[in-house]
CSV table of C-alpha atoms and ligand atoms in Angstrom, one decimal:
chain,number,residue,atom,x,y,z
I,1,MET,CA,245.9,-0.3,35.7
I,2,ASN,CA,242.8,-2.1,34.5
I,3,ILE,CA,242.8,-5.8,35.3
I,4,LEU,CA,240.7,-8.6,33.9
I,5,VAL,CA,240.3,-11.9,35.8
I,6,VAL,CA,238.8,-14.8,33.8
I,7,GLY,CA,236.7,-17.3,35.7
I,8,SER,CA,233.8,-17.5,38.2
I,9,GLY,CA,234.9,-19.7,41.1
I,10,GLY,CA,236.3,-19.4,44.6
I,11,ARG,CA,239.8,-19.2,43.2
I,12,GLU,CA,238.9,-16.2,41.1
I,13,HIS,CA,237.1,-14.5,44.0
I,14,ALA,CA,240.3,-14.9,46.0
I,15,ILE,CA,242.4,-13.5,43.2
I,16,VAL,CA,240.1,-10.5,42.7
I,17,TRP,CA,240.0,-10.0,46.5
I,18,LYS,CA,243.8,-9.8,46.6
I,19,ILE,CA,244.0,-7.6,43.5
I,20,ALA,CA,241.5,-5.2,45.0
I,21,LYS,CA,244.2,-4.4,47.6
I,22,SER,CA,246.8,-3.5,45.0
I,23,ARG,CA,247.8,0.2,44.9
I,24,ARG,CA,248.4,-0.1,41.2
I,25,VAL,CA,244.8,-1.0,40.3
I,26,LYS,CA,242.2,1.4,38.9
I,27,LYS,CA,239.5,-1.0,37.9
I,28,ILE,CA,238.9,-4.7,38.0
I,29,TYR,CA,236.8,-6.7,35.6
I,30,CYS,CA,235.8,-10.3,35.9
I,31,ALA,CA,234.3,-12.6,33.3
I,32,PRO,CA,231.9,-14.1,34.0
I,33,GLY,CA,232.4,-13.7,37.8
I,34,ASN,CA,229.8,-14.3,40.5
I,35,PRO,CA,227.8,-12.3,43.1
I,36,GLY,CA,230.7,-12.3,45.6
I,37,ILE,CA,233.2,-11.0,43.0
I,38,ALA,CA,230.6,-8.4,41.9
I,39,GLN,CA,231.2,-6.6,45.2
I,40,LEU,CA,234.8,-5.9,44.2
I,41,ALA,CA,234.8,-5.9,40.4
I,42,GLU,CA,232.6,-5.3,37.4
I,43,CYS,CA,231.4,-8.7,36.2
I,44,VAL,CA,230.9,-9.1,32.5
I,45,ASP,CA,228.7,-11.9,31.2
I,46,ILE,CA,231.3,-13.6,28.9
I,47,LYS,CA,232.0,-17.3,29.5
I,48,ALA,CA,235.6,-18.3,30.5
I,49,ASP,CA,236.0,-20.3,27.2
I,50,ASP,CA,234.7,-17.6,24.9
I,51,ILE,CA,238.2,-16.5,23.9
I,52,SER,CA,237.4,-14.1,21.1
I,53,GLY,CA,234.7,-12.5,23.3
I,54,LEU,CA,237.2,-12.1,26.2
I,55,ARG,CA,239.8,-10.7,23.8
I,56,ASP,CA,237.4,-8.1,22.4
I,57,LEU,CA,236.5,-7.1,26.0
I,58,ALA,CA,240.2,-6.7,26.9
I,59,ILE,CA,240.8,-4.4,23.9
I,60,ARG,CA,237.6,-2.4,24.4
I,61,GLU,CA,238.3,-1.8,28.1
I,62,LYS,CA,242.0,-1.2,27.7
I,63,ILE,CA,242.9,-4.0,30.0
I,64,ASP,CA,246.6,-3.8,31.1
I,65,LEU,CA,246.8,-7.3,32.6
I,66,THR,CA,244.6,-10.4,32.3
I,67,ILE,CA,244.8,-13.2,34.8
I,68,VAL,CA,243.3,-16.6,33.7
I,69,GLY,CA,241.8,-18.8,36.4
I,70,PRO,CA,240.6,-22.1,34.9
I,71,GLU,CA,242.5,-24.6,32.7
I,72,VAL,CA,240.0,-24.8,29.8
I,73,PRO,CA,240.7,-21.4,28.3
I,74,LEU,CA,244.5,-21.9,28.8
I,75,THR,CA,244.4,-25.2,26.9
I,76,LEU,CA,242.3,-23.6,24.2
I,77,GLY,CA,245.0,-21.0,23.7
I,78,ILE,CA,243.7,-17.8,25.3
I,79,VAL,CA,247.2,-16.6,26.1
I,80,ASP,CA,248.3,-17.1,22.4
I,81,SER,CA,245.2,-15.2,21.3
I,82,PHE,CA,245.8,-12.3,23.7
I,83,GLU,CA,249.5,-12.0,23.0
I,84,ASP,CA,248.8,-11.9,19.2
I,85,LYS,CA,247.0,-8.6,19.9
I,86,GLY,CA,249.8,-7.3,22.2
I,87,LEU,CA,247.8,-7.9,25.4
I,88,LYS,CA,249.5,-8.8,28.6
I,89,VAL,CA,248.2,-12.0,30.1
I,90,PHE,CA,249.3,-14.2,33.0
I,91,GLY,CA,249.3,-17.9,32.1
I,92,PRO,CA,251.0,-20.4,29.8
I,93,LEU,CA,250.7,-20.6,26.0
I,94,LYS,CA,248.6,-23.4,24.6
I,95,LYS,CA,251.5,-25.6,23.9
I,96,ALA,CA,252.8,-25.2,27.5
I,97,ALA,CA,249.3,-25.7,29.0
I,98,GLU,CA,249.4,-29.2,27.5
I,99,ILE,CA,251.2,-30.2,30.7
I,100,GLU,CA,247.7,-30.3,32.2
I,101,GLY,CA,245.7,-30.8,29.0
I,102,SER,CA,247.4,-34.2,28.3
I,103,LYS,CA,248.4,-36.4,31.2
I,104,ILE,CA,250.3,-38.5,28.7
I,105,PHE,CA,252.3,-35.5,27.6
I,106,ALA,CA,253.1,-34.7,31.2
I,107,LYS,CA,254.1,-38.3,32.0
I,108,ASN,CA,256.3,-38.6,29.0
I,109,LEU,CA,258.0,-35.3,29.8
I,110,MET,CA,258.7,-36.5,33.4
I,111,GLN,CA,260.1,-39.8,32.2
I,112,LYS,CA,262.3,-38.1,29.6
I,113,TYR,CA,263.8,-35.6,32.1
I,114,GLY,CA,264.0,-37.9,35.2
I,115,ILE,CA,261.3,-36.1,37.2
I,116,PRO,CA,260.0,-38.4,39.9
I,117,THR,CA,256.6,-39.9,39.1
I,118,GLY,CA,254.9,-43.4,39.3
I,119,GLY,CA,255.5,-46.0,36.6
I,120,TYR,CA,252.9,-46.0,33.8
I,121,LYS,CA,251.8,-47.4,30.5
I,122,VAL,CA,249.8,-45.6,27.8
I,123,PHE,CA,247.0,-47.3,25.8
I,124,LYS,CA,244.9,-46.2,22.8
I,125,ASP,CA,243.2,-49.5,22.4
I,126,SER,CA,240.8,-50.7,25.0
I,127,ARG,CA,241.5,-54.4,24.2
I,128,GLU,CA,245.2,-54.0,24.9
I,129,ALA,CA,244.5,-52.1,28.1
I,130,LYS,CA,242.2,-54.9,29.3
I,131,GLU,CA,244.8,-57.4,28.4
I,132,TYR,CA,247.4,-55.5,30.4
I,133,ILE,CA,245.5,-55.2,33.6
I,134,LYS,CA,245.0,-59.0,33.8
I,135,GLU,CA,248.7,-59.3,34.6
I,136,HIS,CA,248.9,-56.4,36.9
I,137,SER,CA,249.0,-56.3,40.7
I,138,TYR,CA,246.5,-54.1,42.6
I,139,PRO,CA,245.6,-51.4,43.4
I,140,LEU,CA,246.3,-49.4,40.2
I,141,VAL,CA,245.1,-46.2,38.7
I,142,VAL,CA,243.4,-45.7,35.4
I,143,LYS,CA,243.4,-42.1,34.0
I,144,ALA,CA,241.8,-40.5,31.0
I,145,ASP,CA,244.4,-38.6,29.1
I,146,GLY,CA,242.6,-35.3,28.6
I,147,LEU,CA,240.7,-32.8,30.8
I,148,ALA,CA,237.8,-34.3,32.7
I,149,ALA,CA,237.1,-31.6,35.4
I,150,GLY,CA,239.1,-33.6,38.0
I,151,LYS,CA,237.0,-36.7,37.5
I,152,GLY,CA,239.1,-38.6,35.0
I,153,VAL,CA,241.1,-40.6,37.6
I,154,ILE,CA,239.9,-43.9,38.8
I,155,ILE,CA,241.6,-45.8,41.7
I,156,CYS,CA,241.1,-49.5,41.1
I,157,LYS,CA,241.3,-52.0,44.0
I,158,THR,CA,240.6,-55.0,41.9
I,159,LYS,CA,240.8,-56.3,38.3
I,160,GLU,CA,237.0,-55.8,38.0
I,161,ASP,CA,237.3,-52.1,39.0
I,162,ALA,CA,240.0,-51.7,36.4
I,163,LEU,CA,237.9,-53.4,33.7
I,164,ASP,CA,235.0,-51.1,34.5
I,165,ALA,CA,237.2,-48.0,34.4
I,166,ILE,CA,238.5,-48.9,31.0
I,167,LYS,CA,235.0,-49.5,29.7
I,168,LEU,CA,233.8,-46.3,31.2
I,169,ILE,CA,236.6,-44.1,29.8
I,170,MET,CA,237.4,-45.8,26.5
I,171,GLU,CA,234.2,-47.5,25.4
I,172,LYS,CA,231.3,-45.5,27.0
I,173,LYS,CA,233.4,-42.3,26.5
I,174,VAL,CA,232.0,-40.7,29.6
I,175,PHE,CA,234.7,-38.0,29.3
I,176,GLY,CA,234.3,-37.7,25.5
I,177,ARG,CA,237.6,-37.4,23.5
I,178,ALA,CA,239.5,-37.0,26.8
I,179,GLY,CA,239.2,-40.8,27.0
I,180,ASP,CA,240.7,-41.6,23.6
I,181,ARG,CA,243.8,-42.7,25.4
I,182,VAL,CA,244.3,-43.8,29.0
I,183,ILE,CA,247.2,-44.1,31.3
I,184,ILE,CA,247.5,-47.1,33.6
I,185,GLU,CA,249.6,-46.0,36.5
I,186,GLU,CA,251.3,-47.4,39.5
I,187,PHE,CA,249.4,-46.7,42.8
I,188,LEU,CA,251.5,-44.4,45.0
I,189,LYS,CA,251.1,-44.5,48.8
I,190,GLY,CA,251.7,-41.5,51.0
I,191,GLU,CA,250.2,-38.1,51.9
I,192,GLU,CA,249.3,-35.7,49.2
I,193,ALA,CA,250.3,-32.0,48.9
I,194,SER,CA,249.7,-29.2,46.5
I,195,PHE,CA,252.9,-27.4,45.5
I,196,LEU,CA,252.4,-24.2,43.4
I,197,ALA,CA,255.1,-22.0,41.9
I,198,ILE,CA,255.1,-18.8,39.8
I,199,THR,CA,257.5,-18.6,36.9
I,200,ASP,CA,258.5,-16.4,34.0
I,201,GLY,CA,260.2,-19.4,32.3
I,202,LYS,CA,263.6,-18.6,34.0
I,203,THR,CA,263.0,-17.7,37.7
I,204,VAL,CA,260.8,-20.1,39.6
I,205,ILE,CA,259.3,-18.9,42.9
I,206,PRO,CA,257.4,-21.3,45.2
I,207,LEU,CA,254.1,-20.2,46.7
I,208,PRO,CA,253.4,-21.5,50.2
I,209,PRO,CA,252.7,-25.2,50.1
I,210,CYS,CA,249.2,-26.3,50.7
I,211,GLN,CA,247.1,-29.3,51.6
I,212,ASP,CA,243.9,-30.0,49.7
I,213,HIS,CA,241.1,-32.4,50.8
I,214,LYS,CA,239.9,-34.1,47.7
I,215,ALA,CA,237.4,-36.7,49.1
I,216,VAL,CA,233.9,-35.5,49.8
I,217,PHE,CA,233.5,-37.0,53.3
I,218,ASP,CA,235.5,-36.8,56.6
I,219,GLY,CA,238.5,-39.1,56.9
I,220,ASP,CA,239.1,-38.9,53.1
I,221,ARG,CA,236.2,-41.2,52.4
I,222,GLY,CA,233.8,-41.1,49.4
I,223,PRO,CA,234.4,-40.0,45.8
I,224,ASN,CA,236.9,-37.3,44.8
I,225,THR,CA,235.8,-33.7,44.3
I,226,GLY,CA,237.5,-30.6,43.0
I,227,GLY,CA,238.6,-30.1,46.7
I,228,MET,CA,236.6,-29.7,49.9
I,229,GLY,CA,239.0,-27.6,51.8
I,230,ALA,CA,242.7,-26.5,51.9
I,231,TYR,CA,245.2,-25.1,54.4
I,232,SER,CA,248.6,-23.5,54.3
I,233,PRO,CA,251.3,-24.0,55.4
I,234,THR,CA,251.3,-27.8,55.5
I,235,PRO,CA,253.6,-29.3,58.1
I,236,ILE,CA,254.2,-32.3,55.8
I,237,ILE,CA,256.3,-30.0,53.5
I,238,THR,CA,259.3,-29.3,55.7
I,239,PRO,CA,261.8,-26.6,54.6
I,240,LYS,CA,264.2,-29.4,53.5
I,241,LEU,CA,261.4,-31.1,51.5
I,242,LYS,CA,260.5,-27.8,49.9
I,243,GLU,CA,264.0,-27.4,48.7
I,244,ASP,CA,264.0,-31.0,47.4
I,245,ILE,CA,260.8,-30.3,45.5
I,246,MET,CA,262.1,-27.1,44.0
I,247,ASP,CA,265.4,-28.7,43.0
I,248,ASN,CA,264.1,-32.0,41.7
I,249,ILE,CA,260.7,-31.3,40.4
I,250,MET,CA,259.7,-27.6,39.8
I,251,VAL,CA,262.9,-26.2,38.4
I,252,PRO,CA,263.7,-29.2,36.2
I,253,THR,CA,260.1,-29.2,34.8
I,254,ILE,CA,260.3,-25.5,33.8
I,255,LYS,CA,263.7,-26.2,32.3
I,256,ALA,CA,262.4,-29.2,30.5
I,257,MET,CA,259.5,-27.3,29.0
I,258,GLY,CA,261.9,-24.7,27.7
I,259,LYS,CA,264.1,-27.4,26.1
I,260,GLU,CA,261.0,-28.9,24.5
I,261,GLY,CA,260.3,-25.5,22.8
I,262,ARG,CA,257.3,-24.9,25.2
I,263,PRO,CA,258.6,-22.1,27.4
I,264,TYR,CA,256.4,-21.9,30.5
I,265,LYS,CA,255.1,-18.9,32.2
I,266,GLY,CA,252.3,-18.6,34.8
I,267,VAL,CA,251.6,-20.9,37.7
I,268,LEU,CA,252.8,-24.5,37.7
I,269,TYR,CA,250.9,-26.6,40.2
I,270,ALA,CA,252.3,-30.0,41.1
I,271,GLY,CA,250.0,-32.4,42.7
I,272,LEU,CA,252.4,-34.5,44.8
I,273,MET,CA,252.4,-37.7,46.7
I,274,ILE,CA,254.9,-37.6,49.5
I,275,THR,CA,256.0,-41.3,49.5
I,276,GLY,CA,258.6,-43.2,51.5
I,277,ASN,CA,260.9,-42.7,48.5
I,278,GLY,CA,260.4,-38.9,48.5
I,279,PRO,CA,258.0,-36.6,46.7
I,280,MET,CA,256.5,-37.9,43.4
I,281,VAL,CA,254.3,-36.1,40.9
I,282,LEU,CA,250.7,-37.3,40.5
I,283,GLU,CA,249.8,-34.6,38.0
I,284,PHE,CA,250.6,-31.1,36.8
I,285,ASN,CA,248.1,-28.3,36.5
I,286,CYS,CA,248.8,-25.2,34.5
I,287,ARG,CA,246.9,-22.8,36.8
I,288,PHE,CA,246.2,-21.8,40.4
I,289,GLY,CA,244.5,-24.5,42.5
I,290,ASP,CA,240.9,-24.2,43.8
I,291,PRO,CA,240.5,-24.1,46.8
I,292,GLU,CA,244.3,-23.8,47.5
I,293,THR,CA,244.3,-20.2,46.1
I,294,GLN,CA,242.0,-19.1,48.9
I,295,PRO,CA,244.5,-19.7,51.8
I,296,ILE,CA,247.4,-18.7,49.6
I,297,MET,CA,246.0,-15.3,48.8
I,298,MET,CA,245.2,-14.7,52.5
I,299,ARG,CA,248.8,-15.4,53.5
I,300,LEU,CA,250.5,-13.5,50.6
I,301,LYS,CA,251.8,-10.1,51.7
I,302,ASN,CA,253.1,-8.9,48.3
I,303,ASP,CA,251.1,-6.8,45.9
I,304,LEU,CA,249.8,-9.6,43.6
I,305,VAL,CA,249.8,-7.4,40.5
I,306,ASP,CA,253.5,-6.7,41.0
I,307,VAL,CA,254.2,-10.4,41.2
I,308,LEU,CA,252.1,-11.5,38.2
I,309,LEU,CA,253.1,-8.6,36.0
I,310,SER,CA,256.8,-9.4,36.7
I,311,ALA,CA,256.2,-13.0,35.6
I,312,VAL,CA,254.5,-11.8,32.4
I,313,GLU,CA,257.4,-9.3,31.7
I,314,GLY,CA,260.2,-11.8,32.4
I,315,LYS,CA,261.3,-9.9,35.5
I,316,LEU,CA,260.4,-12.3,38.2
I,317,ASN,CA,264.0,-12.3,39.5
I,318,LYS,CA,263.2,-8.9,41.0
I,319,ILE,CA,260.4,-10.3,43.2
I,320,LYS,CA,260.8,-11.6,46.8
I,321,LEU,CA,257.7,-13.3,48.1
I,322,LYS,CA,256.6,-12.4,51.6
I,323,CYS,CA,254.0,-14.5,53.5
I,324,ASP,CA,252.2,-14.1,56.7
I,325,ASN,CA,253.3,-16.6,59.3
I,326,LYS,CA,249.8,-17.3,60.3
I,327,PHE,CA,247.9,-20.3,59.3
I,328,ALA,CA,245.1,-20.0,56.6
I,329,LEU,CA,242.4,-22.5,56.2
I,330,CYS,CA,239.5,-22.8,53.8
I,331,VAL,CA,236.4,-24.9,54.4
I,332,VAL,CA,234.3,-25.5,51.3
I,333,MET,CA,230.6,-25.5,51.8
I,334,ALA,CA,228.9,-27.6,49.1
I,335,ALA,CA,225.5,-28.6,47.9
I,336,LYS,CA,224.2,-32.0,49.2
I,337,GLY,CA,224.9,-34.7,46.6
I,338,TYR,CA,228.0,-33.0,45.1
I,339,PRO,CA,230.1,-34.4,43.3
I,340,GLY,CA,227.1,-36.3,42.0
I,341,GLY,CA,223.8,-34.7,41.2
I,342,TYR,CA,222.7,-31.9,43.5
I,343,GLU,CA,219.9,-29.2,43.7
I,344,LYS,CA,220.5,-25.6,43.0
I,345,GLY,CA,218.6,-22.4,44.0
I,346,LYS,CA,218.6,-22.9,47.8
I,347,GLU,CA,218.6,-19.6,49.6
I,348,ILE,CA,221.9,-18.9,51.5
I,349,LYS,CA,221.7,-17.1,54.9
I,350,GLY,CA,224.3,-15.8,57.3
I,351,ILE,CA,227.2,-14.7,55.1
I,352,ASP,CA,227.2,-11.1,56.5
I,353,ASP,CA,227.1,-12.5,60.1
I,354,ALA,CA,230.1,-14.8,59.3
I,355,SER,CA,232.0,-12.1,57.6
I,356,ARG,CA,231.8,-9.9,60.7
I,357,LEU,CA,234.3,-12.2,62.4
I,358,ASN,CA,237.9,-11.0,62.3
I,359,ASP,CA,240.3,-12.6,59.8
I,360,ILE,CA,237.5,-14.3,57.9
I,361,VAL,CA,236.7,-14.0,54.2
I,362,VAL,CA,233.8,-15.8,52.7
I,363,PHE,CA,234.7,-16.5,49.0
I,364,HIS,CA,231.9,-17.3,46.6
I,365,ALA,CA,232.4,-20.3,44.5
I,366,CYS,CA,229.1,-20.9,42.8
I,367,THR,CA,226.3,-18.6,43.9
I,368,ALA,CA,223.6,-16.6,42.1
I,369,LEU,CA,221.2,-13.8,42.7
I,370,ASN,CA,217.5,-14.7,42.4
I,371,ASP,CA,215.1,-11.8,43.0
I,372,SER,CA,217.9,-10.2,45.0
I,373,LYS,CA,218.2,-13.3,47.2
I,374,LEU,CA,221.5,-15.1,47.2
I,375,VAL,CA,221.1,-18.7,46.2
I,376,THR,CA,223.3,-21.8,45.6
I,377,ALA,CA,224.2,-22.3,41.9
I,378,GLY,CA,226.6,-25.2,41.8
I,379,GLY,CA,228.3,-28.0,43.7
I,380,ARG,CA,231.0,-26.1,45.6
I,381,VAL,CA,229.1,-23.0,46.8
I,382,LEU,CA,231.3,-21.1,49.3
I,383,GLY,CA,234.9,-21.2,50.6
I,384,VAL,CA,235.0,-19.9,54.1
I,385,THR,CA,238.6,-18.9,54.8
I,386,ALA,CA,240.1,-18.0,58.1
I,387,MET,CA,243.5,-16.9,59.3
I,388,GLY,CA,244.9,-17.7,62.8
I,389,VAL,CA,248.0,-18.1,64.8
I,390,GLY,CA,248.5,-21.8,64.6
I,391,VAL,CA,246.4,-24.4,63.0
I,392,LYS,CA,243.9,-24.9,65.9
I,393,ARG,CA,242.9,-21.3,66.0
I,394,ALA,CA,242.4,-21.2,62.2
I,395,ILE,CA,240.3,-24.3,62.4
I,396,ASN,CA,238.1,-23.0,65.2
I,397,LYS,CA,237.7,-19.6,63.5
I,398,ALA,CA,236.8,-21.1,60.1
I,399,TYR,CA,234.2,-23.5,61.7
I,400,GLU,CA,232.7,-20.7,63.8
I,401,ALA,CA,232.1,-18.8,60.6
I,402,VAL,CA,230.8,-21.9,58.8
I,403,SER,CA,228.3,-22.4,61.7
I,404,ARG,CA,226.7,-19.0,61.0
I,405,ILE,CA,226.0,-19.8,57.3
I,406,LYS,CA,223.0,-22.0,56.4
I,407,TRP,CA,221.0,-23.3,53.5
I,408,GLU,CA,218.8,-26.4,53.0
I,409,GLY,CA,221.0,-29.4,52.4
I,410,VAL,CA,224.4,-27.8,53.0
I,411,HIS,CA,227.3,-30.2,53.2
I,412,TYR,CA,230.9,-29.6,54.4
I,413,ARG,CA,233.7,-31.7,55.9
I,414,LYS,CA,234.2,-31.3,59.6
I,415,ASP,CA,237.8,-32.3,59.6
I,416,ILE,CA,239.6,-29.8,57.4
I,417,GLY,CA,243.0,-29.1,59.0
I,418,GLU,CA,243.1,-32.1,61.3
I,419,LYS,CA,245.9,-33.7,59.5
I,420,ALA,CA,248.1,-30.7,60.3
I,421,ILE,CA,247.5,-31.4,64.1
I,422,ARG,CA,248.3,-35.0,63.8
S,501,AMP,P1,245.1,-36.3,39.5
S,501,AMP,O1,244.0,-35.6,38.8
S,501,AMP,O2,246.0,-37.1,38.6
S,501,AMP,O3,245.8,-35.5,40.5
S,501,AMP,O4,244.4,-37.4,40.4
S,501,AMP,C1,243.3,-37.1,41.3
S,501,AMP,C2,243.6,-37.8,42.6
S,501,AMP,O5,243.6,-39.2,42.3
S,501,AMP,C3,244.9,-37.4,43.2
S,501,AMP,O6,244.7,-36.2,44.0
S,501,AMP,C4,245.1,-38.6,44.1
S,501,AMP,O7,244.3,-38.6,45.3
S,501,AMP,C5,244.6,-39.8,43.2
S,501,AMP,N1,245.7,-40.3,42.4
S,501,AMP,C6,246.1,-40.0,41.2
S,501,AMP,N2,247.1,-40.7,40.8
S,501,AMP,C7,247.4,-41.5,41.8
S,501,AMP,C8,248.5,-42.6,41.9
S,501,AMP,N3,249.3,-42.9,41.0
S,501,AMP,N4,248.5,-43.2,43.1
S,501,AMP,C9,247.6,-42.9,44.1
S,501,AMP,N5,246.6,-42.0,44.0
S,501,AMP,C10,246.6,-41.3,42.8
S,502,LIG,N1,242.2,-28.5,44.2
S,502,LIG,C1,242.6,-29.2,43.1
S,502,LIG,C2,242.7,-28.5,41.9
S,502,LIG,O1,242.7,-27.2,41.9
S,502,LIG,O2,242.9,-29.1,40.9
């Protein structure tokens, strides 16, 4: 088979790495890809949101299956566009991707179908929003409705914070049209977990639960990022809790989408808060998580193409997932300053040395080649991922590999995985 992976981050590198092990694959393409992916696939310089360009590529290269990494092409309708041409593609249709594309749509769906989530109110007028927060107790959460690259959520400790958040989103429009409407939401206390499942719209198969680390600094301090590290399994999701999440969140959500005339296929990713009152949904994503996919792919024993193709063909009931019992842990190495401003073009050294360690894969998230030198090209640069028997060994191994990689101004969290020990 010829496979096309759309995207260019650590998530896509992990997907390509896993697909490269498939016995069914003849050739892998990735658009646009990155220098790490280029070691396993032919990278084609087409942007992930250039839907007609990607579709032409899929037709030209006789692609048998396309896997879409990021949310933007999904919410723009890449799956609709490919299916119109009879192309097989893993991911939800545009109207199903709205579960991530509009937080208000997702919240209303959850409320209608009794899926556990925090209380909320929707505003399209900033004056009314400002009026509402005067009466509210704190903390509370202000969210832009649309896509904002993970930055559209502001936790407000005081009324002043909330006023600023509303001004920023609705008046200054820092997230553009994504801020036309906001949600003001109850603040939920607990521990977060990422719960991903693959579905063909009928069968829902959970992937191994993960723990992400959103904040930029150790001890969950500092601003939120796309994710500074992830591990799987996460002890917070016990087998009983996993069943509860499947029965009360994942399966009812897929059924609800069907009832709403938005049948869902692809990955459904629930960002959960495990509260004293059980798991509650913070948000849904219509795609694989980044960096969660890196540890998941390292643990998955199935041929990924079998699994994803079965989902596309509506035959997921034939699949049984098998996972390695070992612990997998990804440490994101980022540029100094991320998630704010940061410098690019710093030469990266030591990846070969780190990759020589057993059970280590260094996934590229945002790198580039400059005169045949590998340099940093974004905020999250690498995802160093290790497997080990037990969490402590995985942590030690991952940080041993991290210590071999250097560039000027590198930043990474030193405490990825520590929650699993506690
Ligand atoms: P989201 O993009 O909605 O997942 O929000 C990003 C991050 O903001 C989450 O991973 C949480 O850390 C935090 N967050 C979002 N909603 C809430 C909430 N209702 N209560 C507490 N924290 C939240
Ligand atoms: N790691 C968070 C996300 O993929 O949205």
